[in-house]
Amino acid sequence: MKRRKFVQLSTASLLTTAAAPFSTAVSSKSGAPHLASIDQDIVVVGSGVFGLWSAFYMQQLGARVTLVDAYGPGNPRGSSGGESRIIRSEYGEQFMYTRMNNKAHDLWLKWEKQWGKPFIYSTGRLTLGDAKYRDEALKVKKDLEAFGVKGEVLGYDELKYRWPQINLEGIESGLYFSGGAGGSTVMARESCHAVADAFVKGGGKLVIGTGMPGKSSAGKMELADLGNGKALKADKYIFACGPWMAKVFPDLFAPRLKVYRREVYFVGSPSGDDRYAYPNFPVWLDGNMYGMPDLRGQGLKVAPFPDYNTIDPDTDERMVNPYITKKVHDYVNFRFPGLKNQPIVSTRVCQLTFSKDEHFIIDQHPDMSNVWFVCAGSGHGFKHGPALGDYVANRILNNKVEKDYDEAFKLK
Ligand SMILES: Cc1cc2nc3c(=O)[nH]c(=O)nc-3n(C[C@H](O)[C@H](O)[C@H](O)COP(=O)(O)OP(=O)(O)OC[C@H]3O[C@@H](n4cnc5c(N)ncnc54)[C@H](O)[C@@H]3O)c2cc1C
C-alpha cells in the first residue's frame, strides 16, 4: 500500500503550524529502533497521555502516525496538562493495574534516560491512618511483595521520628513505600511534551485541529473530519479524547462516562524551609486529602477529593471554589504546622473522566471496525502511560497482548 495523502488538506501550512512548538527534525530517531515496519497509516485524535503514548508506540512498531489535538499536547484544558501525577502499585485487588503500573514505571525510567529529560521523582508514598488501618496496611504490604514492591507498616513513634513536620493527631499507623513503582511522582505536562517531541523527531506528524468522525461506509470510517473542508484519511483511527469523548461520540459515551472537576492547590513554604520539599517529604494520602512534596519550588501539592461537580472541558473557567480553598487552608494549618498561614501560590482545576467500573475503555467501535477508543482514565490513568501505549499499539497492530486487559477494557 502506498503512503496515503491527507485529503483536501493544505498539508504544508498545517504541518508547519502544528509542529512549531516541538522539534521539527523528522529524520532523527526518537530513541529506539522500530521493531518492524507495519505498512499502515494511523490517525490518533487526542494528545493527552493516552493518545501520545499510543501514537508513540505505534510509531515504534513502524506505522505512519498522525496525531491530532484541538489544543496541543499536555494543554491545560486536558486531564494530562497538570503539574504532576502519582505512580503507585497499590490497587486493592485489581492486580492487573499493579502489573501495568510496574511495567509503566520501568518504561518511564527507560524513556526519560534515553531522552535525557528527567520527569520521574522517586518521592516515596505514605498513607496515614488510624489504629484500624494497620491490618489493611499489612495486607497491602503482603500483597505487593508478590510483585516485588516492598513497603513498611509504621506505628505512631516511627512516623513521628521520620516526619516530625506532620502533626499526627488522629493518626496511629502508616504504610510507606520508599520510591520506585510503589511510590513515585511523574511530571505530567513535561512528560507529555517529551513524548510529543520524540514522536515528531521520529517522523510523526502533529496537527493542531479538531478531529471528528467523518463519513463511513461498509462498516469502516473513511476519514477524520477536521472541519473547514479538511480531513485526514488513514487505515485506522484511534480516538483518545479523554473528557471530550461524549462530545465526539455522544450516543456511545454520554451514557458511559462521567466528567468530574478536581481542584489542586500548591502551598508555598516559608523562605528557606525545605521540610515539605522532595526529598524530605513524600507523596501522602490522609483521608480525603492527598498531595505531593514541593517539587522544583512549586509548593506542597494538596488535592481534596472527591468533588462531583461536572465540567465542560472546552468552555469552563479553571477558577477554584472559595469553600474548597478554605478547607485546604484549614487542613494545611492543622496537619502541616510548618506551613501554617502560608499562601497558596498556584491552583489548577482539572477533570477526571470516569467509566462506571473505573476501568479504562480500550476497544473497537461497535459499528466501524477501523475505529478504536482509548479513554476513561478514571482518575488513575496517567501513571500507566507508556505501558498502556505499548498495549494499545500491540493490540491494534499486532494483536499480541495480555488477554486479561482486553476483557477489562471492553466497551461495556
Ligand atoms: C487533578 C487530577 C489528578 C490526577 N492524579 C492522578 C495521579 O496521581 N495518577 C494517575 O495515574 N492519574 C491521575 N489522574 C488521571 C490522569 O491525569 C488521567 O487519567 C489522564 O491524564 C487522562 O489522559 P487522556 O489522554 O485520556 O485525556 P486528556 O489528557 O484530557 O487528553 C485528551 C486530549 O484530547 C484532545 N481532544 C479532545 N477532543 C478532541 C478532538 N475532537 N479533536 C482533537 N483533539 C481533541 C484534548 O485537547 C486533549 O489534549 C489525575 C487527574 C486529575 C484531573
CSV table of C-alpha atoms and ligand atoms in Angstrom, one decimal:
chain,number,residue,atom,x,y,z
A,1,MET,CA,0.0,0.0,0.0
A,2,LYS,CA,1.3,3.4,-0.9
A,3,ARG,CA,1.7,6.2,1.7
A,4,ARG,CA,-1.7,7.8,1.8
A,5,LYS,CA,-2.1,11.5,1.5
A,6,PHE,CA,-4.1,13.9,3.5
A,7,VAL,CA,-7.5,14.6,1.9
A,8,GLN,CA,-8.4,18.1,1.0
A,9,LEU,CA,-5.7,19.4,3.3
A,10,SER,CA,-3.2,22.1,2.9
A,11,THR,CA,-0.5,19.8,4.2
A,12,ALA,CA,2.4,22.1,4.2
A,13,SER,CA,0.8,25.0,6.1
A,14,LEU,CA,-1.0,22.8,8.6
A,15,LEU,CA,2.0,20.7,9.5
A,16,THR,CA,4.3,23.7,9.8
A,17,THR,CA,2.0,25.4,12.2
A,18,ALA,CA,1.4,22.1,14.1
A,19,ALA,CA,5.0,21.1,14.6
A,20,ALA,CA,6.3,24.5,15.6
A,21,PRO,CA,6.4,24.2,19.4
A,22,PHE,CA,8.2,20.9,19.2
A,23,SER,CA,11.3,19.7,17.4
A,24,THR,CA,10.9,19.9,13.7
A,25,ALA,CA,13.6,17.4,12.8
A,26,VAL,CA,12.0,14.5,11.1
A,27,SER,CA,15.0,12.5,10.1
A,28,SER,CA,16.5,11.8,13.5
A,29,LYS,CA,15.3,8.8,15.6
A,30,SER,CA,13.1,9.1,18.7
A,31,GLY,CA,15.3,6.7,20.6
A,32,ALA,CA,14.5,3.1,20.0
A,33,PRO,CA,14.8,1.3,16.6
A,34,HIS,CA,11.5,0.4,15.0
A,35,LEU,CA,10.8,-3.2,15.8
A,36,ALA,CA,9.3,-3.9,12.4
A,37,SER,CA,7.6,-2.0,9.6
A,38,ILE,CA,3.9,-2.0,9.7
A,39,ASP,CA,2.5,-0.6,6.4
A,40,GLN,CA,-0.4,1.3,7.8
A,41,ASP,CA,-1.5,4.9,8.2
A,42,ILE,CA,-2.9,5.7,11.6
A,43,VAL,CA,-4.7,8.8,12.8
A,44,VAL,CA,-4.7,9.3,16.6
A,45,VAL,CA,-7.2,12.0,17.8
A,46,GLY,CA,-6.2,13.4,21.2
A,47,SER,CA,-2.7,14.0,22.5
A,48,GLY,CA,-3.2,13.6,26.2
A,49,VAL,CA,-1.1,10.9,27.9
A,50,PHE,CA,-3.2,8.1,26.4
A,51,GLY,CA,-3.1,9.4,22.8
A,52,LEU,CA,0.6,10.4,23.0
A,53,TRP,CA,1.9,7.1,24.2
A,54,SER,CA,-0.4,5.1,21.9
A,55,ALA,CA,0.9,7.2,18.9
A,56,PHE,CA,4.5,6.9,20.0
A,57,TYR,CA,4.4,3.1,20.4
A,58,MET,CA,2.5,2.6,17.1
A,59,GLN,CA,5.3,4.6,15.5
A,60,GLN,CA,7.8,2.3,17.2
A,61,LEU,CA,6.1,-0.6,15.5
A,62,GLY,CA,6.7,1.1,12.2
A,63,ALA,CA,3.3,2.6,11.5
A,64,ARG,CA,2.9,6.0,9.9
A,65,VAL,CA,1.1,8.0,12.6
A,66,THR,CA,-0.6,11.5,12.5
A,67,LEU,CA,-1.6,12.9,15.9
A,68,VAL,CA,-4.3,15.5,16.0
A,69,ASP,CA,-5.1,17.7,19.0
A,70,ALA,CA,-7.5,20.6,19.3
A,71,TYR,CA,-5.2,22.5,21.7
A,72,GLY,CA,-1.9,20.7,21.7
A,73,PRO,CA,-0.1,18.0,23.8
A,74,GLY,CA,-0.4,18.5,27.6
A,75,ASN,CA,-2.7,21.5,27.2
A,76,PRO,CA,-4.3,23.0,30.4
A,77,ARG,CA,-7.8,22.0,29.3
A,78,GLY,CA,-6.9,18.3,29.2
A,79,SER,CA,-6.5,15.9,32.1
A,80,SER,CA,-2.9,15.3,31.3
A,81,GLY,CA,-1.8,19.0,31.5
A,82,GLY,CA,-1.3,19.2,35.2
A,83,GLU,CA,1.9,19.6,37.1
A,84,SER,CA,2.4,16.1,38.5
A,85,ARG,CA,0.8,12.7,38.9
A,86,ILE,CA,1.3,9.9,41.4
A,87,ILE,CA,2.8,6.5,40.5
A,88,ARG,CA,1.7,3.7,42.8
A,89,SER,CA,1.4,-0.1,42.7
A,90,GLU,CA,-1.3,-0.2,45.3
A,91,TYR,CA,-4.6,-1.1,43.5
A,92,GLY,CA,-6.7,-3.1,46.0
A,93,GLU,CA,-7.4,-6.5,44.5
A,94,GLN,CA,-7.1,-5.2,40.9
A,95,PHE,CA,-3.6,-6.6,40.4
A,96,MET,CA,-3.7,-6.2,36.6
A,97,TYR,CA,-3.2,-2.4,37.3
A,98,THR,CA,-0.4,-3.2,39.7
A,99,ARG,CA,1.3,-5.2,36.9
A,100,MET,CA,0.6,-2.4,34.4
A,101,ASN,CA,1.9,0.3,36.8
A,102,ASN,CA,5.1,-1.7,37.4
A,103,LYS,CA,5.8,-2.1,33.7
A,104,ALA,CA,5.0,1.5,33.1
A,105,HIS,CA,7.4,2.6,35.8
A,106,ASP,CA,10.2,0.7,34.1
A,107,LEU,CA,9.3,2.3,30.8
A,108,TRP,CA,9.1,5.8,32.2
A,109,LEU,CA,12.7,5.4,33.5
A,110,LYS,CA,13.8,3.9,30.2
A,111,TRP,CA,12.5,6.8,28.1
A,112,GLU,CA,13.5,9.6,30.5
A,113,LYS,CA,17.1,8.2,30.4
A,114,GLN,CA,17.0,7.8,26.6
A,115,TRP,CA,15.7,11.3,26.0
A,116,GLY,CA,17.8,13.0,28.7
A,117,LYS,CA,14.7,14.7,30.2
A,118,PRO,CA,14.2,13.8,33.8
A,119,PHE,CA,10.5,13.6,34.7
A,120,ILE,CA,10.3,10.9,37.4
A,121,TYR,CA,10.9,11.6,41.1
A,122,SER,CA,11.3,8.7,43.4
A,123,THR,CA,9.4,10.6,46.1
A,124,GLY,CA,8.1,7.7,48.2
A,125,ARG,CA,4.4,7.4,49.1
A,126,LEU,CA,2.9,7.5,52.6
A,127,THR,CA,-0.7,6.6,53.6
A,128,LEU,CA,-1.7,7.8,57.0
A,129,GLY,CA,-4.4,6.0,59.0
A,130,ASP,CA,-5.9,5.3,62.4
A,131,ALA,CA,-5.2,2.2,64.5
A,132,LYS,CA,-7.7,0.2,62.5
A,133,TYR,CA,-5.9,0.9,59.3
A,134,ARG,CA,-2.9,-1.2,60.4
A,135,ASP,CA,-4.5,-4.5,59.4
A,136,GLU,CA,-5.3,-3.2,55.9
A,137,ALA,CA,-1.8,-1.8,55.6
A,138,LEU,CA,-0.3,-5.2,56.5
A,139,LYS,CA,-2.4,-6.9,53.8
A,140,VAL,CA,-1.5,-4.4,51.1
A,141,LYS,CA,2.2,-4.8,52.1
A,142,LYS,CA,2.0,-8.6,51.8
A,143,ASP,CA,0.0,-8.5,48.5
A,144,LEU,CA,2.5,-6.2,46.9
A,145,GLU,CA,5.6,-8.2,48.0
A,146,ALA,CA,4.4,-10.8,45.4
A,147,PHE,CA,5.0,-8.1,42.8
A,148,GLY,CA,8.5,-7.2,44.1
A,149,VAL,CA,7.3,-4.0,45.7
A,150,LYS,CA,8.4,-3.6,49.3
A,151,GLY,CA,6.6,-1.4,51.8
A,152,GLU,CA,6.8,-0.7,55.5
A,153,VAL,CA,3.9,-0.6,58.0
A,154,LEU,CA,4.8,2.1,60.6
A,155,GLY,CA,3.4,3.0,64.0
A,156,TYR,CA,3.0,6.4,65.6
A,157,ASP,CA,6.5,6.7,67.1
A,158,GLU,CA,8.2,5.8,63.8
A,159,LEU,CA,6.0,8.2,61.8
A,160,LYS,CA,6.9,11.0,64.3
A,161,TYR,CA,10.6,10.2,64.1
A,162,ARG,CA,10.7,10.2,60.3
A,163,TRP,CA,8.4,13.1,59.6
A,164,PRO,CA,8.3,15.5,62.6
A,165,GLN,CA,6.9,18.1,60.3
A,166,ILE,CA,3.5,16.3,60.3
A,167,ASN,CA,1.0,16.8,63.1
A,168,LEU,CA,0.0,13.2,63.8
A,169,GLU,CA,-3.1,14.0,65.8
A,170,GLY,CA,-5.7,11.2,65.0
A,171,ILE,CA,-3.0,9.1,63.2
A,172,GLU,CA,-1.8,5.8,64.6
A,173,SER,CA,-0.4,3.9,61.6
A,174,GLY,CA,1.0,4.4,58.2
A,175,LEU,CA,2.0,2.4,55.1
A,176,TYR,CA,5.2,3.7,53.4
A,177,PHE,CA,6.7,2.8,50.0
A,178,SER,CA,10.1,4.4,49.8
A,179,GLY,CA,10.0,5.1,46.0
A,180,GLY,CA,10.2,3.2,42.7
A,181,ALA,CA,7.0,1.7,41.3
A,182,GLY,CA,5.4,1.7,44.8
A,183,GLY,CA,5.6,5.4,45.2
A,184,SER,CA,6.9,8.0,42.8
A,185,THR,CA,5.9,11.1,41.0
A,186,VAL,CA,5.8,11.9,37.3
A,187,MET,CA,5.9,15.4,36.0
A,188,ALA,CA,2.8,15.4,33.9
A,189,ARG,CA,2.8,18.2,31.4
A,190,GLU,CA,6.6,18.0,30.9
A,191,SER,CA,6.5,14.3,30.2
A,192,CYS,CA,3.7,14.9,27.6
A,193,HIS,CA,5.9,17.4,25.9
A,194,ALA,CA,8.8,14.9,25.9
A,195,VAL,CA,6.7,12.2,24.3
A,196,ALA,CA,5.4,14.7,21.7
A,197,ASP,CA,8.9,15.8,21.0
A,198,ALA,CA,10.2,12.2,20.5
A,199,PHE,CA,7.2,11.4,18.3
A,200,VAL,CA,7.9,14.4,16.0
A,201,LYS,CA,11.6,13.7,15.9
A,202,GLY,CA,10.8,10.1,14.9
A,203,GLY,CA,8.9,11.3,11.9
A,204,GLY,CA,5.4,11.5,13.4
A,205,LYS,CA,3.0,14.3,12.3
A,206,LEU,CA,1.4,16.5,14.8
A,207,VAL,CA,-1.6,18.5,13.7
A,208,ILE,CA,-3.5,21.2,15.7
A,209,GLY,CA,-7.1,20.7,14.8
A,210,THR,CA,-10.4,19.2,16.0
A,211,GLY,CA,-10.8,15.7,14.7
A,212,MET,CA,-14.4,14.4,14.4
A,213,PRO,CA,-15.6,11.1,12.9
A,214,GLY,CA,-16.1,11.5,9.2
A,215,LYS,CA,-18.3,9.6,6.8
A,216,SER,CA,-18.3,5.8,6.9
A,217,SER,CA,-19.2,3.0,4.5
A,218,ALA,CA,-19.2,-0.8,4.7
A,219,GLY,CA,-18.5,-0.8,8.4
A,220,LYS,CA,-15.4,1.4,8.2
A,221,MET,CA,-14.7,5.1,8.8
A,222,GLU,CA,-13.3,6.7,5.7
A,223,LEU,CA,-11.9,9.9,7.2
A,224,ALA,CA,-11.4,12.0,10.3
A,225,ASP,CA,-13.0,15.4,9.7
A,226,LEU,CA,-11.0,18.4,10.8
A,227,GLY,CA,-13.8,20.9,9.8
A,228,ASN,CA,-13.2,23.8,7.3
A,229,GLY,CA,-13.3,21.2,4.5
A,230,LYS,CA,-10.1,19.5,5.7
A,231,ALA,CA,-9.8,15.8,6.6
A,232,LEU,CA,-7.3,13.1,7.3
A,233,LYS,CA,-7.5,9.6,5.7
A,234,ALA,CA,-6.0,6.6,7.3
A,235,ASP,CA,-6.3,2.8,7.7
A,236,LYS,CA,-7.2,3.1,11.4
A,237,TYR,CA,-8.4,5.9,13.6
A,238,ILE,CA,-7.9,6.0,17.4
A,239,PHE,CA,-9.9,8.4,19.4
A,240,ALA,CA,-8.2,9.2,22.8
A,241,CYS,CA,-10.2,12.3,23.6
A,242,GLY,CA,-10.3,12.0,27.4
A,243,PRO,CA,-13.2,14.1,28.9
A,244,TRP,CA,-14.3,15.1,25.3
A,245,MET,CA,-15.3,11.5,24.3
A,246,ALA,CA,-19.0,12.2,24.9
A,247,LYS,CA,-18.8,15.3,22.6
A,248,VAL,CA,-17.2,13.2,19.8
A,249,PHE,CA,-19.4,10.1,20.1
A,250,PRO,CA,-22.4,11.3,22.1
A,251,ASP,CA,-24.5,8.1,21.7
A,252,LEU,CA,-21.8,5.8,22.8
A,253,PHE,CA,-20.1,7.8,25.6
A,254,ALA,CA,-22.7,10.2,27.1
A,255,PRO,CA,-24.3,7.2,29.0
A,256,ARG,CA,-21.0,5.6,29.9
A,257,LEU,CA,-18.8,8.4,31.2
A,258,LYS,CA,-18.9,11.0,34.0
A,259,VAL,CA,-16.6,14.0,33.9
A,260,TYR,CA,-15.9,15.5,37.3
A,261,ARG,CA,-13.9,18.5,38.2
A,262,ARG,CA,-11.0,18.3,40.7
A,263,GLU,CA,-9.2,21.3,42.4
A,264,VAL,CA,-5.4,21.2,43.1
A,265,TYR,CA,-3.6,23.6,45.3
A,266,PHE,CA,0.1,24.4,45.8
A,267,VAL,CA,1.0,25.8,49.2
A,268,GLY,CA,4.3,27.8,49.5
A,269,SER,CA,6.8,27.2,52.2
A,270,PRO,CA,8.4,30.0,54.3
A,271,SER,CA,11.6,31.2,52.5
A,272,GLY,CA,14.5,28.7,53.0
A,273,ASP,CA,12.3,26.0,54.6
A,274,ASP,CA,12.6,22.7,52.7
A,275,ARG,CA,10.9,20.3,55.2
A,276,TYR,CA,7.9,19.8,52.8
A,277,ALA,CA,10.0,19.5,49.7
A,278,TYR,CA,11.4,16.5,47.9
A,279,PRO,CA,13.4,14.5,49.1
A,280,ASN,CA,12.4,15.5,52.7
A,281,PHE,CA,8.7,14.8,52.2
A,282,PRO,CA,6.8,12.0,50.4
A,283,VAL,CA,3.6,11.8,48.4
A,284,TRP,CA,0.9,11.4,51.1
A,285,LEU,CA,-2.7,10.3,51.5
A,286,ASP,CA,-4.7,11.3,54.5
A,287,GLY,CA,-8.4,10.5,54.4
A,288,ASN,CA,-10.0,12.8,51.7
A,289,MET,CA,-6.8,14.8,51.2
A,290,TYR,CA,-3.7,13.8,49.3
A,291,GLY,CA,-0.7,15.5,47.8
A,292,MET,CA,2.9,15.6,46.8
A,293,PRO,CA,6.0,17.2,48.2
A,294,ASP,CA,7.2,20.5,46.8
A,295,LEU,CA,8.9,19.7,43.5
A,296,ARG,CA,11.1,22.3,41.8
A,297,GLY,CA,9.9,25.0,44.2
A,298,GLN,CA,6.2,24.8,43.1
A,299,GLY,CA,4.9,24.3,46.6
A,300,LEU,CA,3.3,21.4,48.5
A,301,LYS,CA,0.6,20.0,46.3
A,302,VAL,CA,-2.8,19.5,48.2
A,303,ALA,CA,-5.8,17.9,46.4
A,304,PRO,CA,-9.1,17.5,48.3
A,305,PHE,CA,-11.4,14.8,46.9
A,306,PRO,CA,-14.0,13.8,45.9
A,307,ASP,CA,-15.7,16.6,44.0
A,308,TYR,CA,-18.8,15.5,42.0
A,309,ASN,CA,-19.4,18.8,40.1
A,310,THR,CA,-19.3,18.4,36.4
A,311,ILE,CA,-17.2,20.5,34.0
A,312,ASP,CA,-17.2,21.3,30.3
A,313,PRO,CA,-13.5,20.9,29.2
A,314,ASP,CA,-13.8,23.4,26.4
A,315,THR,CA,-15.7,26.3,27.9
A,316,ASP,CA,-15.5,26.3,31.7
A,317,GLU,CA,-13.0,28.6,33.5
A,318,ARG,CA,-10.5,27.0,35.8
A,319,MET,CA,-11.2,29.0,38.9
A,320,VAL,CA,-11.1,27.4,42.3
A,321,ASN,CA,-14.1,27.5,44.8
A,322,PRO,CA,-13.6,29.7,47.9
A,323,TYR,CA,-15.1,27.0,50.2
A,324,ILE,CA,-12.6,24.4,49.0
A,325,THR,CA,-9.8,26.9,49.3
A,326,LYS,CA,-10.8,27.5,52.9
A,327,LYS,CA,-10.9,23.7,53.5
A,328,VAL,CA,-7.4,23.4,52.1
A,329,HIS,CA,-6.1,26.3,54.4
A,330,ASP,CA,-7.7,24.7,57.4
A,331,TYR,CA,-6.3,21.3,56.6
A,332,VAL,CA,-2.8,22.5,56.0
A,333,ASN,CA,-2.8,24.7,59.1
A,334,PHE,CA,-3.8,21.7,61.2
A,335,ARG,CA,-1.8,18.8,59.6
A,336,PHE,CA,1.4,20.7,58.5
A,337,PRO,CA,2.2,23.2,61.2
A,338,GLY,CA,5.3,24.4,59.4
A,339,LEU,CA,3.1,25.7,56.6
A,340,LYS,CA,0.6,27.5,59.0
A,341,ASN,CA,-0.9,30.6,57.2
A,342,GLN,CA,1.4,30.2,54.2
A,343,PRO,CA,0.0,31.4,50.9
A,344,ILE,CA,-1.5,29.2,48.2
A,345,VAL,CA,1.0,30.0,45.4
A,346,SER,CA,-0.9,28.4,42.5
A,347,THR,CA,-4.0,26.4,41.7
A,348,ARG,CA,-5.3,24.1,39.0
A,349,VAL,CA,-8.7,22.8,38.1
A,350,CYS,CA,-8.8,19.7,36.1
A,351,GLN,CA,-11.2,16.9,35.2
A,352,LEU,CA,-11.5,13.2,35.8
A,353,THR,CA,-13.3,11.0,33.2
A,354,PHE,CA,-14.8,8.0,35.0
A,355,SER,CA,-16.3,4.9,33.4
A,356,LYS,CA,-18.9,3.1,35.5
A,357,ASP,CA,-16.5,0.4,36.7
A,358,GLU,CA,-13.5,2.8,36.7
A,359,HIS,CA,-11.7,0.6,34.1
A,360,PHE,CA,-10.1,2.2,31.1
A,361,ILE,CA,-12.0,1.7,27.8
A,362,ILE,CA,-9.9,0.4,25.0
A,363,ASP,CA,-12.0,-1.2,22.4
A,364,GLN,CA,-13.2,-1.1,18.8
A,365,HIS,CA,-16.2,0.9,17.7
A,366,PRO,CA,-19.2,-1.5,17.6
A,367,ASP,CA,-20.1,-0.5,14.0
A,368,MET,CA,-16.8,0.6,12.5
A,369,SER,CA,-14.0,-1.9,12.6
A,370,ASN,CA,-11.2,0.5,11.9
A,371,VAL,CA,-12.1,2.9,14.8
A,372,TRP,CA,-10.8,2.4,18.3
A,373,PHE,CA,-11.3,4.1,21.6
A,374,VAL,CA,-8.7,4.7,24.2
A,375,CYS,CA,-10.2,6.6,27.1
A,376,ALA,CA,-11.8,6.7,30.6
A,377,GLY,CA,-8.6,7.3,32.7
A,378,SER,CA,-11.0,7.2,35.7
A,379,GLY,CA,-8.6,9.3,37.9
A,380,HIS,CA,-5.7,6.9,37.7
A,381,GLY,CA,-4.6,6.7,34.1
A,382,PHE,CA,-1.5,8.9,33.9
A,383,LYS,CA,1.0,6.6,35.6
A,384,HIS,CA,0.2,3.8,33.1
A,385,GLY,CA,1.0,6.0,30.0
A,386,PRO,CA,3.9,4.1,28.4
A,387,ALA,CA,2.6,0.6,29.3
A,388,LEU,CA,-0.8,1.5,28.1
A,389,GLY,CA,0.6,2.9,24.8
A,390,ASP,CA,2.6,-0.3,24.3
A,391,TYR,CA,-0.5,-2.4,24.9
A,392,VAL,CA,-2.7,-0.3,22.6
A,393,ALA,CA,-0.1,-0.4,19.8
A,394,ASN,CA,0.3,-4.1,20.0
A,395,ARG,CA,-3.4,-4.8,20.3
A,396,ILE,CA,-4.3,-2.6,17.4
A,397,LEU,CA,-1.4,-3.5,15.1
A,398,ASN,CA,-0.2,-6.9,16.2
A,399,ASN,CA,-2.8,-8.5,18.5
A,400,LYS,CA,-0.1,-9.9,20.8
A,401,VAL,CA,-1.2,-8.6,24.2
A,402,GLU,CA,-2.2,-9.7,27.7
A,403,LYS,CA,-5.7,-11.0,27.2
A,404,ASP,CA,-7.0,-10.1,30.7
A,405,TYR,CA,-6.6,-6.5,29.8
A,406,ASP,CA,-8.8,-6.9,26.7
A,407,GLU,CA,-11.7,-8.2,28.8
A,408,ALA,CA,-11.4,-5.4,31.5
A,409,PHE,CA,-11.1,-2.6,28.9
A,410,LYS,CA,-14.2,-3.6,26.9
A,411,LEU,CA,-16.8,-1.0,25.9
A,412,LYS,CA,-19.4,-2.5,28.3
B,1,LIG,C1,-6.3,16.6,39.4
B,1,LIG,C2,-6.0,15.2,38.8
B,1,LIG,C3,-5.2,14.4,39.5
B,1,LIG,C4,-4.9,13.1,38.9
B,1,LIG,N1,-4.0,12.4,39.6
B,1,LIG,C5,-3.5,11.2,39.0
B,1,LIG,C6,-2.5,10.5,39.6
B,1,LIG,O1,-2.0,10.9,40.7
B,1,LIG,N2,-2.0,9.4,39.0
B,1,LIG,C7,-2.5,9.0,37.8
B,1,LIG,O2,-2.1,8.0,37.3
B,1,LIG,N3,-3.6,9.7,37.2
B,1,LIG,C8,-4.0,10.8,37.8
B,1,LIG,N4,-5.0,11.5,37.2
B,1,LIG,C9,-5.7,10.9,36.0
B,1,LIG,C10,-4.9,11.2,34.7
B,1,LIG,O3,-4.4,12.5,34.7
B,1,LIG,C11,-5.8,11.0,33.5
B,1,LIG,O4,-6.3,9.6,33.6
B,1,LIG,C12,-5.1,11.1,32.2
B,1,LIG,O5,-4.4,12.3,32.1
B,1,LIG,C13,-6.1,11.0,31.1
B,1,LIG,O6,-5.5,11.3,29.8
B,1,LIG,P1,-6.2,11.3,28.5
B,1,LIG,O7,-5.2,11.2,27.4
B,1,LIG,O8,-7.3,10.2,28.5
B,1,LIG,O9,-7.1,12.6,28.4
B,1,LIG,P2,-6.6,14.1,28.2
B,1,LIG,O10,-5.3,14.4,28.9
B,1,LIG,O11,-7.7,15.0,28.6
B,1,LIG,O12,-6.3,14.2,26.7
B,1,LIG,C14,-7.4,14.3,25.8
B,1,LIG,C15,-6.9,15.2,24.6
B,1,LIG,O13,-7.8,15.1,23.5
B,1,LIG,C16,-7.8,16.4,22.9
B,1,LIG,N5,-9.1,16.4,22.2
B,1,LIG,C17,-10.3,16.1,22.7
B,1,LIG,N6,-11.3,16.1,21.7
B,1,LIG,C18,-10.6,16.3,20.6
B,1,LIG,C19,-11.0,16.4,19.2
B,1,LIG,N7,-12.3,16.2,18.8
B,1,LIG,N8,-10.0,16.6,18.3
B,1,LIG,C20,-8.7,16.8,18.7
B,1,LIG,N9,-8.3,16.8,19.9
B,1,LIG,C21,-9.2,16.5,20.9
B,1,LIG,C22,-7.8,17.4,24.1
B,1,LIG,O14,-7.3,18.6,23.6
B,1,LIG,C23,-6.8,16.7,25.0
B,1,LIG,O15,-5.4,17.1,24.7
B,1,LIG,C24,-5.4,12.7,37.7
B,1,LIG,C25,-6.3,13.6,37.0
B,1,LIG,C26,-6.6,14.8,37.6
B,1,LIG,C27,-7.5,15.7,36.8
